[in-house]
Amino acid sequence: MASLKALKLRIGSVKSTQKITKAMKMVAAAKLRRAQSNAEAGRPYSERMASVVASLASRVTPGPHSPKLLAGTGKDETHLIVLATGDRGLAGAFNTNIVRAARKKAQELEADGKKVIFYIVGRKGRPVIARFYPKAIASQYDTSAMKAPAYANAQEIADDIIDRFESGQFDVAHLAYANFRSTLLQEPTVDQIIPVKPGAASATPAGGAASPAVEYEPDEEEILKALLPKNVAIQIYRALLENAAGFYGSQMTAMDNATRNAGDMINKLSIKYNRQRQAAITTELVEIISGAEAL
Amino acid sequence: MADLHFELVTPERLVRSEDVYMVVVPGVEGEFGAMAGHAPVMTVLKDGAVKVYKTAGSQPESINVSGGFAEVNDAGLTVLAESAEG
């Protein structure tokens, strides 16, 4: 049985841990609000972009001259998984879930006989992937220096990925991130970003179908050429924003749980402490009384 | 005549969403003014100023955009730009 002093120390340390988790929860809540409004502000752009690309893509029949980003390289051998995770831990299973989704995808692809390589964005994905696929990490992008994801960062990542695509390092690219549904629910998602999925194009015939006689300046192919790289950038940007919001949401929940657990633990330890203290007093009393009787 | 619904969107935020009289857009193949009822057009934009006329004959408000494109359809004019300030 632990001594009174040890119990007291233990209670003290749990209390200070609770203070830290409580503070982290509050910080996460404040940051979540900002990240969430950022994510919401970014949505109109990506939605419009998606509908424009979809309506354009449905117009252009993929041929030998159409942009590679739309038609693909014609092969389906090497797959790139862009793994976007947070930079920090202490956020419950947030990072683990994204990595798990990416690994599941990788296993599926490998089962089909494809080669899988990884492009890592954010710090937390690297160790796991490095353990399971030590030779498959193509590159990584360090996001730890930035406070909130900026479009410029997404563009850099997209440019790098597109360069690799153009030089034939891979044929298909997927993006793994966590879709921010709510504070309590972040959904790990793996989306195909290169080439543009034909399924997505036919599923959302937004502006295209309603207005058949659209005039294009310059022609469709030229617009697509300008648009597709932007589309990749915007998808990555959206993933970064969703991740940021999801991360803080997850951290808030995790820290809330931790605070509550610490509270429970303090209660239990206090009860134990009080009992022991009482027992010590009782023993002492018994000793004194029996001593007095002996006289 | 009904007003043109004009939206200017950047990745960071929705900059404008309002009904205006006319917007002059710097397309790569020349500037054009879009008013309500304009035929559907989709064009890549040059970096430059988008001029927004709130009412007929008013002073235009100009917004510098870069890396954008514009789409006119039944719903109005949508300018998607990488950055906008003004």
Short mmCIF file of C-alpha atoms in Angstrom, two decimals:
data_model
loop_
_atom_site.label_atom_id
_atom_site.label_comp_id
_atom_site.label_asym_id
_atom_site.label_seq_id
_atom_site.Cartn_x
_atom_site.Cartn_y
_atom_site.Cartn_z
CA MET A 1 0.00 0.00 0.00
CA ALA A 2 1.25 3.41 -0.91
CA SER A 3 2.22 5.70 1.90
CA LEU A 4 0.30 8.82 2.76
CA LYS A 5 3.04 11.01 1.38
CA ALA A 6 3.19 9.09 -1.92
CA LEU A 7 -0.58 9.42 -2.31
CA LYS A 8 -0.43 13.12 -1.68
CA LEU A 9 2.27 13.54 -4.31
CA ARG A 10 0.26 11.48 -6.75
CA ILE A 11 -2.84 13.61 -6.25
CA GLY A 12 -0.74 16.72 -6.79
CA SER A 13 0.67 15.41 -10.05
CA VAL A 14 -2.71 14.32 -11.39
CA LYS A 15 -4.08 17.75 -10.51
CA SER A 16 -1.40 19.52 -12.48
CA THR A 17 -1.93 17.18 -15.42
CA GLN A 18 -5.59 18.03 -15.29
CA LYS A 19 -4.76 21.71 -15.40
CA ILE A 20 -2.71 21.15 -18.54
CA THR A 21 -5.35 19.09 -20.32
CA LYS A 22 -8.00 21.62 -19.38
CA ALA A 23 -5.93 24.45 -20.82
CA MET A 24 -5.25 22.45 -23.98
CA LYS A 25 -8.93 21.78 -24.37
CA MET A 26 -9.70 25.45 -24.15
CA VAL A 27 -6.97 26.39 -26.60
CA ALA A 28 -8.19 23.71 -29.00
CA ALA A 29 -11.75 24.99 -28.72
CA ALA A 30 -10.65 28.52 -29.59
CA LYS A 31 -8.54 27.33 -32.51
CA LEU A 32 -11.28 25.02 -33.67
CA ARG A 33 -13.63 27.93 -34.09
CA ARG A 34 -11.16 29.71 -36.35
CA ALA A 35 -10.22 26.59 -38.30
CA GLN A 36 -13.85 25.73 -38.78
CA SER A 37 -14.74 29.15 -40.14
CA ASN A 38 -11.70 28.92 -42.44
CA ALA A 39 -12.87 25.55 -43.69
CA GLU A 40 -16.35 26.89 -44.28
CA ALA A 41 -15.03 29.98 -46.08
CA GLY A 42 -13.07 27.75 -48.42
CA ARG A 43 -16.01 25.61 -49.36
CA PRO A 44 -17.75 27.83 -51.95
CA TYR A 45 -14.59 28.03 -54.05
CA SER A 46 -13.96 24.32 -54.09
CA GLU A 47 -17.61 23.58 -54.80
CA ARG A 48 -17.73 25.97 -57.74
CA MET A 49 -14.41 24.69 -58.98
CA ALA A 50 -15.67 21.13 -58.83
CA SER A 51 -18.83 21.95 -60.75
CA VAL A 52 -16.95 23.92 -63.40
CA VAL A 53 -14.37 21.19 -63.89
CA ALA A 54 -17.12 18.59 -63.99
CA SER A 55 -19.09 20.43 -66.64
CA LEU A 56 -15.96 21.05 -68.69
CA ALA A 57 -14.73 17.49 -68.36
CA SER A 58 -18.04 16.11 -69.54
CA ARG A 59 -17.70 18.23 -72.68
CA VAL A 60 -14.20 17.22 -73.63
CA THR A 61 -13.78 13.68 -74.80
CA PRO A 62 -10.45 12.39 -73.52
CA GLY A 63 -8.20 11.92 -76.53
CA PRO A 64 -4.46 11.70 -77.09
CA HIS A 65 -4.17 15.49 -77.02
CA SER A 66 -6.27 16.21 -74.01
CA PRO A 67 -4.46 17.19 -70.84
CA LYS A 68 -2.86 14.34 -68.96
CA LEU A 69 -4.41 15.48 -65.71
CA LEU A 70 -7.79 14.66 -67.20
CA ALA A 71 -7.07 11.60 -69.31
CA GLY A 72 -4.35 10.02 -67.17
CA THR A 73 -1.10 8.60 -68.44
CA GLY A 74 -2.82 5.65 -70.03
CA LYS A 75 -1.28 3.38 -67.48
CA ASP A 76 -2.45 2.27 -64.08
CA GLU A 77 0.67 0.89 -62.43
CA THR A 78 2.09 3.27 -59.87
CA HIS A 79 -0.18 4.92 -57.38
CA LEU A 80 0.78 7.89 -55.27
CA ILE A 81 -0.95 8.37 -51.94
CA VAL A 82 -0.78 11.90 -50.61
CA LEU A 83 -1.10 11.45 -46.88
CA ALA A 84 -2.16 14.60 -45.07
CA THR A 85 -2.04 14.38 -41.28
CA GLY A 86 -1.65 16.81 -38.42
CA ASP A 87 1.71 17.91 -37.10
CA ARG A 88 1.01 17.23 -33.49
CA GLY A 89 -0.40 14.46 -31.40
CA LEU A 90 -2.56 14.50 -28.28
CA ALA A 91 -5.62 14.51 -30.45
CA GLY A 92 -7.07 11.09 -29.83
CA ALA A 93 -7.07 8.74 -32.79
CA PHE A 94 -7.15 11.54 -35.36
CA ASN A 95 -3.81 10.93 -37.05
CA THR A 96 -3.99 7.18 -36.56
CA ASN A 97 -7.31 7.02 -38.36
CA ILE A 98 -6.02 8.86 -41.42
CA VAL A 99 -2.91 6.72 -41.57
CA ARG A 100 -4.99 3.59 -41.18
CA ALA A 101 -7.28 4.61 -44.05
CA ALA A 102 -4.24 5.28 -46.23
CA ARG A 103 -2.65 1.96 -45.35
CA LYS A 104 -5.87 0.13 -46.11
CA LYS A 105 -5.96 1.78 -49.52
CA ALA A 106 -2.31 0.90 -50.07
CA GLN A 107 -2.95 -2.73 -49.19
CA GLU A 108 -5.89 -2.89 -51.59
CA LEU A 109 -3.77 -1.44 -54.36
CA GLU A 110 -0.89 -3.76 -53.65
CA ALA A 111 -3.24 -6.71 -53.65
CA ASP A 112 -4.16 -5.65 -57.18
CA GLY A 113 -0.50 -5.76 -58.11
CA LYS A 114 0.06 -2.00 -58.19
CA LYS A 115 3.07 -0.17 -56.91
CA VAL A 116 2.36 2.32 -54.16
CA ILE A 117 4.41 5.34 -53.21
CA PHE A 118 3.69 7.98 -50.60
CA TYR A 119 3.87 11.74 -50.43
CA ILE A 120 3.61 12.88 -46.87
CA VAL A 121 2.17 16.18 -45.71
CA GLY A 122 2.36 16.82 -41.98
CA ARG A 123 4.63 15.25 -39.42
CA LYS A 124 2.56 12.54 -37.84
CA GLY A 125 2.14 10.27 -40.83
CA ARG A 126 5.80 9.69 -41.48
CA PRO A 127 6.89 7.32 -38.67
CA VAL A 128 4.18 4.75 -39.37
CA ILE A 129 4.61 4.78 -43.11
CA ALA A 130 8.39 4.66 -42.72
CA ARG A 131 7.98 1.50 -40.66
CA PHE A 132 5.64 -0.31 -43.03
CA TYR A 133 6.82 1.02 -46.38
CA PRO A 134 10.40 2.14 -45.73
CA LYS A 135 11.29 2.58 -49.40
CA ALA A 136 8.01 3.96 -50.64
CA ILE A 137 8.20 7.54 -49.37
CA ALA A 138 8.65 9.71 -52.42
CA SER A 139 8.81 13.00 -50.62
CA GLN A 140 7.27 15.01 -47.85
CA TYR A 141 6.12 18.51 -47.19
CA ASP A 142 6.74 20.11 -43.84
CA THR A 143 3.71 21.94 -42.52
CA SER A 144 4.92 22.35 -38.96
CA ALA A 145 6.03 25.94 -39.48
CA MET A 146 2.67 27.24 -40.65
CA LYS A 147 -0.02 28.32 -38.25
CA ALA A 148 -3.02 27.89 -40.49
CA PRO A 149 -2.96 26.30 -43.93
CA ALA A 150 -2.62 28.94 -46.64
CA TYR A 151 -3.51 28.50 -50.27
CA ALA A 152 0.13 29.16 -51.19
CA ASN A 153 1.19 26.03 -49.27
CA ALA A 154 -1.38 23.92 -51.05
CA GLN A 155 -0.19 25.32 -54.35
CA GLU A 156 3.41 24.38 -53.60
CA ILE A 157 2.38 20.84 -52.77
CA ALA A 158 0.22 20.64 -55.89
CA ASP A 159 3.01 21.97 -58.11
CA ASP A 160 5.42 19.42 -56.72
CA ILE A 161 2.95 16.59 -57.23
CA ILE A 162 2.08 17.70 -60.75
CA ASP A 163 5.77 17.91 -61.64
CA ARG A 164 6.22 14.36 -60.48
CA PHE A 165 3.16 13.33 -62.44
CA GLU A 166 4.39 14.98 -65.61
CA SER A 167 7.76 13.30 -65.28
CA GLY A 168 6.00 9.96 -65.06
CA GLN A 169 6.76 9.01 -61.47
CA PHE A 170 3.21 7.81 -60.93
CA ASP A 171 -0.03 7.29 -62.84
CA VAL A 172 -2.76 7.86 -60.29
CA ALA A 173 -2.81 10.01 -57.19
CA HIS A 174 -4.99 9.64 -54.12
CA LEU A 175 -5.38 12.09 -51.28
CA ALA A 176 -5.90 10.80 -47.76
CA TYR A 177 -7.23 13.22 -45.17
CA ALA A 178 -9.96 13.52 -42.56
CA ASN A 179 -13.23 15.03 -43.63
CA PHE A 180 -14.50 17.35 -40.92
CA ARG A 181 -18.09 16.38 -40.21
CA SER A 182 -18.41 17.74 -36.70
CA THR A 183 -16.36 18.25 -33.58
CA LEU A 184 -17.00 14.67 -32.61
CA LEU A 185 -16.76 13.06 -36.00
CA GLN A 186 -13.91 13.24 -38.46
CA GLU A 187 -14.13 10.87 -41.32
CA PRO A 188 -10.90 9.54 -42.77
CA THR A 189 -11.29 9.81 -46.52
CA VAL A 190 -9.23 8.72 -49.51
CA ASP A 191 -10.07 10.56 -52.74
CA GLN A 192 -8.61 10.20 -56.18
CA ILE A 193 -7.24 13.55 -57.36
CA ILE A 194 -5.25 12.70 -60.50
CA PRO A 195 -6.58 12.04 -63.06
CA VAL A 196 -9.92 13.73 -62.50
CA LYS A 197 -12.41 11.01 -61.77
CA PRO A 198 -14.92 10.59 -64.58
CA GLY A 199 -17.48 9.33 -62.08
CA ALA A 200 -17.36 12.58 -60.18
CA ALA A 201 -17.83 14.51 -63.39
CA SER A 202 -20.99 12.73 -64.44
CA ALA A 203 -22.40 12.76 -60.92
CA THR A 204 -22.51 16.56 -60.75
CA PRO A 205 -23.68 17.99 -64.04
CA ALA A 206 -24.11 21.36 -62.35
CA GLY A 207 -23.95 24.32 -64.69
CA GLY A 208 -23.06 22.36 -67.81
CA ALA A 209 -26.27 20.52 -68.43
CA ALA A 210 -28.49 23.50 -67.74
CA SER A 211 -26.78 25.84 -70.20
CA PRO A 212 -25.82 23.92 -73.31
CA ALA A 213 -24.62 26.84 -75.42
CA VAL A 214 -21.71 28.04 -73.34
CA GLU A 215 -19.09 30.01 -75.16
CA TYR A 216 -15.53 29.26 -74.19
CA GLU A 217 -12.68 31.74 -74.34
CA PRO A 218 -10.17 30.34 -75.26
CA ASP A 219 -11.43 26.87 -76.17
CA GLU A 220 -12.33 24.11 -73.70
CA GLU A 221 -8.98 22.39 -73.84
CA GLU A 222 -7.08 25.58 -73.06
CA ILE A 223 -9.32 26.35 -70.13
CA LEU A 224 -8.96 22.83 -68.84
CA LYS A 225 -5.21 23.10 -69.10
CA ALA A 226 -5.29 26.19 -66.89
CA LEU A 227 -7.93 24.83 -64.61
CA LEU A 228 -6.84 21.31 -63.80
CA PRO A 229 -3.66 22.18 -61.89
CA LYS A 230 -5.70 24.69 -59.91
CA ASN A 231 -8.22 22.00 -59.21
CA VAL A 232 -5.52 19.79 -57.72
CA ALA A 233 -4.28 22.68 -55.59
CA ILE A 234 -7.73 23.51 -54.36
CA GLN A 235 -8.46 19.91 -53.42
CA ILE A 236 -5.26 19.78 -51.41
CA TYR A 237 -6.08 23.10 -49.83
CA ARG A 238 -9.49 21.86 -48.87
CA ALA A 239 -7.97 18.73 -47.37
CA LEU A 240 -5.57 20.85 -45.32
CA LEU A 241 -8.40 23.02 -44.05
CA GLU A 242 -10.59 20.06 -43.19
CA ASN A 243 -7.64 18.45 -41.46
CA ALA A 244 -6.94 21.57 -39.42
CA ALA A 245 -10.53 21.80 -38.27
CA GLY A 246 -10.72 18.07 -37.63
CA PHE A 247 -7.49 18.09 -35.70
CA TYR A 248 -8.64 20.73 -33.26
CA GLY A 249 -12.04 19.09 -32.94
CA SER A 250 -10.42 15.79 -32.16
CA GLN A 251 -7.96 17.37 -29.78
CA MET A 252 -10.73 19.15 -27.96
CA THR A 253 -12.65 15.92 -27.47
CA ALA A 254 -9.55 14.02 -26.42
CA MET A 255 -8.55 16.68 -23.91
CA ASP A 256 -12.07 16.88 -22.56
CA ASN A 257 -11.95 13.14 -21.90
CA ALA A 258 -8.52 13.44 -20.34
CA THR A 259 -9.71 16.19 -18.02
CA ARG A 260 -12.68 14.12 -16.97
CA ASN A 261 -10.53 11.04 -16.39
CA ALA A 262 -8.12 13.07 -14.31
CA GLY A 263 -11.05 14.30 -12.23
CA ASP A 264 -12.21 10.72 -11.60
CA MET A 265 -8.72 9.71 -10.65
CA ILE A 266 -8.36 12.59 -8.22
CA ASN A 267 -11.62 11.57 -6.54
CA LYS A 268 -10.48 7.98 -6.16
CA LEU A 269 -7.09 8.94 -4.85
CA SER A 270 -8.58 11.44 -2.39
CA ILE A 271 -10.87 8.79 -0.95
CA LYS A 272 -7.93 6.44 -0.57
CA TYR A 273 -5.87 9.17 1.01
CA ASN A 274 -8.57 10.08 3.52
CA ARG A 275 -9.14 6.47 4.48
CA GLN A 276 -5.49 5.92 5.10
CA ARG A 277 -5.20 9.07 7.11
CA GLN A 278 -8.16 7.97 9.22
CA ALA A 279 -6.63 4.52 9.69
CA ALA A 280 -3.37 6.07 10.85
CA ILE A 281 -5.20 8.26 13.38
CA THR A 282 -7.21 5.32 14.68
CA THR A 283 -4.09 3.20 15.16
CA GLU A 284 -2.43 6.02 17.01
CA LEU A 285 -5.43 6.47 19.29
CA VAL A 286 -5.58 2.76 20.05
CA GLU A 287 -1.90 2.85 20.96
CA ILE A 288 -2.32 5.83 23.27
CA ILE A 289 -5.39 4.39 24.99
CA SER A 290 -3.87 0.97 25.50
CA GLY A 291 -0.71 2.67 26.78
CA ALA A 292 -2.74 4.67 29.30
CA GLU A 293 -4.62 1.57 30.44
CA ALA A 294 -1.37 -0.29 31.06
CA LEU A 295 -0.30 2.30 33.60
CA MET B 1 -34.10 45.17 -65.87
CA ALA B 2 -33.09 42.69 -63.24
CA ASP B 3 -29.65 42.97 -61.76
CA LEU B 4 -26.77 40.63 -62.36
CA HIS B 5 -25.89 38.35 -59.52
CA PHE B 6 -22.14 38.66 -59.04
CA GLU B 7 -19.97 36.39 -56.96
CA LEU B 8 -16.25 36.73 -56.41
CA VAL B 9 -14.70 33.75 -54.68
CA THR B 10 -11.14 33.06 -53.59
CA PRO B 11 -9.90 29.90 -51.90
CA GLU B 12 -9.79 31.74 -48.59
CA ARG B 13 -13.26 33.26 -48.64
CA LEU B 14 -16.30 34.46 -50.51
CA VAL B 15 -15.28 38.03 -51.29
CA ARG B 16 -18.47 39.31 -52.86
CA SER B 17 -21.93 38.01 -53.37
CA GLU B 18 -24.30 40.73 -54.44
CA ASP B 19 -26.62 41.96 -57.14
CA VAL B 20 -25.04 44.59 -59.35
CA TYR B 21 -25.76 46.39 -62.59
CA MET B 22 -22.71 45.41 -64.59
CA VAL B 23 -19.28 43.89 -64.12
CA VAL B 24 -16.36 44.40 -66.50
CA VAL B 25 -14.12 41.35 -66.50
CA PRO B 26 -10.57 41.16 -67.95
CA GLY B 27 -10.73 38.01 -70.05
CA VAL B 28 -7.61 36.70 -71.80
CA GLU B 29 -9.18 37.51 -75.15
CA GLY B 30 -10.29 40.97 -74.18
CA GLU B 31 -12.33 42.69 -71.54
CA PHE B 32 -16.04 42.22 -71.56
CA GLY B 33 -18.89 43.64 -69.58
CA ALA B 34 -21.43 41.25 -68.19
CA MET B 35 -24.96 42.40 -67.42
CA ALA B 36 -28.01 40.41 -66.48
CA GLY B 37 -29.10 38.08 -69.26
CA HIS B 38 -25.61 37.72 -70.72
CA ALA B 39 -25.07 34.63 -72.85
CA PRO B 40 -23.27 31.81 -71.06
CA VAL B 41 -19.50 32.27 -71.27
CA MET B 42 -16.57 30.70 -69.57
CA THR B 43 -13.20 32.35 -69.78
CA VAL B 44 -9.77 32.42 -68.23
CA LEU B 45 -8.89 35.82 -66.78
CA LYS B 46 -5.84 37.97 -67.10
CA ASP B 47 -4.44 39.39 -63.90
CA GLY B 48 -6.08 42.76 -63.61
CA ALA B 49 -8.99 44.72 -62.29
CA VAL B 50 -12.56 43.53 -62.20
CA LYS B 51 -14.77 46.62 -62.33
CA VAL B 52 -18.05 46.45 -60.53
CA TYR B 53 -20.80 48.93 -61.43
CA LYS B 54 -23.36 48.86 -58.66
CA THR B 55 -25.93 50.88 -60.60
CA ALA B 56 -26.11 52.31 -64.09
CA GLY B 57 -23.71 55.21 -64.50
CA SER B 58 -22.17 54.88 -61.05
CA GLN B 59 -18.46 55.01 -60.35
CA PRO B 60 -17.00 51.53 -60.76
CA GLU B 61 -15.40 49.79 -57.82
CA SER B 62 -12.34 47.94 -58.99
CA ILE B 63 -11.02 44.76 -57.45
CA ASN B 64 -7.65 43.41 -58.49
CA VAL B 65 -7.70 39.71 -59.14
CA SER B 66 -5.03 37.27 -60.20
CA GLY B 67 -5.06 33.74 -61.49
CA GLY B 68 -8.75 33.49 -62.06
CA PHE B 69 -11.48 32.55 -64.42
CA ALA B 70 -15.03 33.67 -64.88
CA GLU B 71 -18.23 31.88 -65.65
CA VAL B 72 -21.47 33.46 -66.75
CA ASN B 73 -24.56 31.31 -66.63
CA ASP B 74 -28.26 31.66 -65.82
CA ALA B 75 -27.46 32.16 -62.16
CA GLY B 76 -25.19 35.12 -62.85
CA LEU B 77 -21.48 35.80 -62.98
CA THR B 78 -19.02 33.85 -60.91
CA VAL B 79 -15.39 34.90 -60.76
CA LEU B 80 -13.04 32.37 -59.22
CA ALA B 81 -9.70 33.98 -58.42
CA GLU B 82 -6.63 32.84 -56.56
CA SER B 83 -6.34 36.19 -54.92
CA ALA B 84 -8.45 39.33 -54.85
CA GLU B 85 -7.99 42.68 -53.23
CA GLY B 86 -9.54 46.05 -53.62
#
